[in-house]
Amino acid sequence: MWVGAGGIGLLMTAMALAAVAVLPALGSVRRHRVDFPNRWIYFGHIRLWESTALAARLARLTERDEVQALSAQLVAMSRLNWRKHRLLQGSVALTLLSMLTLAGAAGLRMGT
């Protein structure tokens, strides 16, 4: 009985990890409002711009501005994606472990 409950617990944990990995990580609205005048790559910031103001800001960008903004965005997205990848790895591992545990519980039950 406890083996089956353990398998169910593992499966629920695996599902929670998968849910955390696939849910969007958009950041706080308050932070977007503070940062958007200096940000023009992430859609969470761009949505706060007026199109004419954004066009004017983009026209003033230097090559250095572009490289700095792009590198900051690449690093931020890489960190986020790495975390999500690791959460999904954990989810898959726990799902496999729960399947083995539940199969073992079923085998024990059939053997009695």
Tab-separated table of C-alpha atoms in Angstrom, residues 15-93:
chain	number	residue	atom	x	y	z
A	15	MET	CA	3.809	17.030	-12.494
A	16	ALA	CA	4.466	20.030	-10.249
A	17	LEU	CA	8.015	20.364	-11.631
A	18	ALA	CA	6.689	20.171	-15.189
A	19	ALA	CA	4.049	22.808	-14.435
A	20	VAL	CA	6.637	25.200	-12.985
A	21	ALA	CA	8.856	24.644	-16.040
A	22	VAL	CA	6.192	25.339	-18.650
A	23	LEU	CA	4.372	28.212	-16.951
A	24	PRO	CA	5.460	31.557	-18.362
A	25	ALA	CA	8.028	33.532	-16.369
A	26	LEU	CA	7.071	37.021	-17.479
A	27	GLY	CA	8.356	39.021	-14.524
A	28	SER	CA	6.444	41.531	-12.452
A	29	VAL	CA	4.350	44.253	-14.052
A	30	ARG	CA	5.776	46.780	-11.595
A	31	ARG	CA	9.348	45.933	-12.649
A	32	HIS	CA	8.422	46.232	-16.339
A	33	ARG	CA	6.993	49.699	-15.761
A	34	VAL	CA	10.193	50.821	-14.015
A	35	ASP	CA	12.558	49.290	-16.593
A	36	PHE	CA	10.799	49.832	-19.914
A	37	PRO	CA	12.313	53.248	-20.836
A	38	ASN	CA	15.712	51.537	-21.062
A	39	ARG	CA	14.540	48.208	-22.529
A	40	TRP	CA	13.426	47.563	-26.106
A	41	ILE	CA	13.904	43.845	-26.776
A	42	TYR	CA	11.593	41.935	-24.394
A	43	PHE	CA	7.899	42.009	-25.319
A	44	GLY	CA	6.975	42.666	-21.674
A	45	HIS	CA	8.735	46.015	-21.959
A	46	ILE	CA	7.821	46.781	-25.571
A	47	ARG	CA	4.082	46.570	-24.808
A	48	LEU	CA	4.461	49.651	-22.601
A	49	TRP	CA	5.960	51.814	-25.352
A	50	GLU	CA	4.027	54.007	-27.760
A	51	SER	CA	5.075	53.077	-31.285
A	52	THR	CA	6.350	56.547	-32.188
A	53	ALA	CA	8.377	56.827	-28.965
A	54	LEU	CA	9.861	53.371	-29.526
A	55	ALA	CA	10.724	54.231	-33.128
A	56	ALA	CA	12.500	57.391	-31.971
A	57	ARG	CA	14.375	55.473	-29.266
A	58	LEU	CA	15.456	52.760	-31.706
A	59	ALA	CA	16.654	55.395	-34.172
A	60	ARG	CA	18.973	56.840	-31.503
A	61	LEU	CA	20.598	53.504	-30.633
A	62	THR	CA	24.289	53.127	-31.191
A	63	GLU	CA	25.870	49.835	-32.158
A	64	ARG	CA	27.208	49.601	-28.594
A	65	ASP	CA	23.671	50.090	-27.196
A	66	GLU	CA	22.400	47.307	-29.439
A	67	VAL	CA	25.159	44.875	-28.448
A	68	GLN	CA	24.730	45.604	-24.730
A	69	ALA	CA	20.949	45.164	-24.864
A	70	LEU	CA	21.181	41.991	-26.904
A	71	SER	CA	23.852	40.458	-24.663
A	72	ALA	CA	21.844	41.266	-21.512
A	73	GLN	CA	18.733	39.686	-23.037
A	74	LEU	CA	20.652	36.603	-24.192
A	75	VAL	CA	22.102	36.055	-20.713
A	76	ALA	CA	18.714	36.537	-19.022
A	77	MET	CA	16.933	34.158	-21.412
A	78	SER	CA	19.711	31.572	-21.160
A	79	ARG	CA	19.461	31.532	-17.363
A	80	LEU	CA	15.695	31.190	-17.505
A	81	ASN	CA	15.830	28.439	-20.120
A	82	TRP	CA	18.526	26.560	-18.198
A	83	ARG	CA	16.316	26.556	-15.092
A	84	LYS	CA	13.310	25.364	-17.088
A	85	HIS	CA	15.392	22.631	-18.735
A	86	ARG	CA	16.593	21.364	-15.353
A	87	LEU	CA	13.026	21.362	-13.988
A	88	LEU	CA	11.877	19.286	-16.963
A	89	GLN	CA	14.784	16.876	-16.471
A	90	GLY	CA	13.720	16.401	-12.857
A	91	SER	CA	10.123	15.914	-13.921
A	92	VAL	CA	11.039	13.203	-16.431
A	93	ALA	CA	13.278	11.413	-13.915
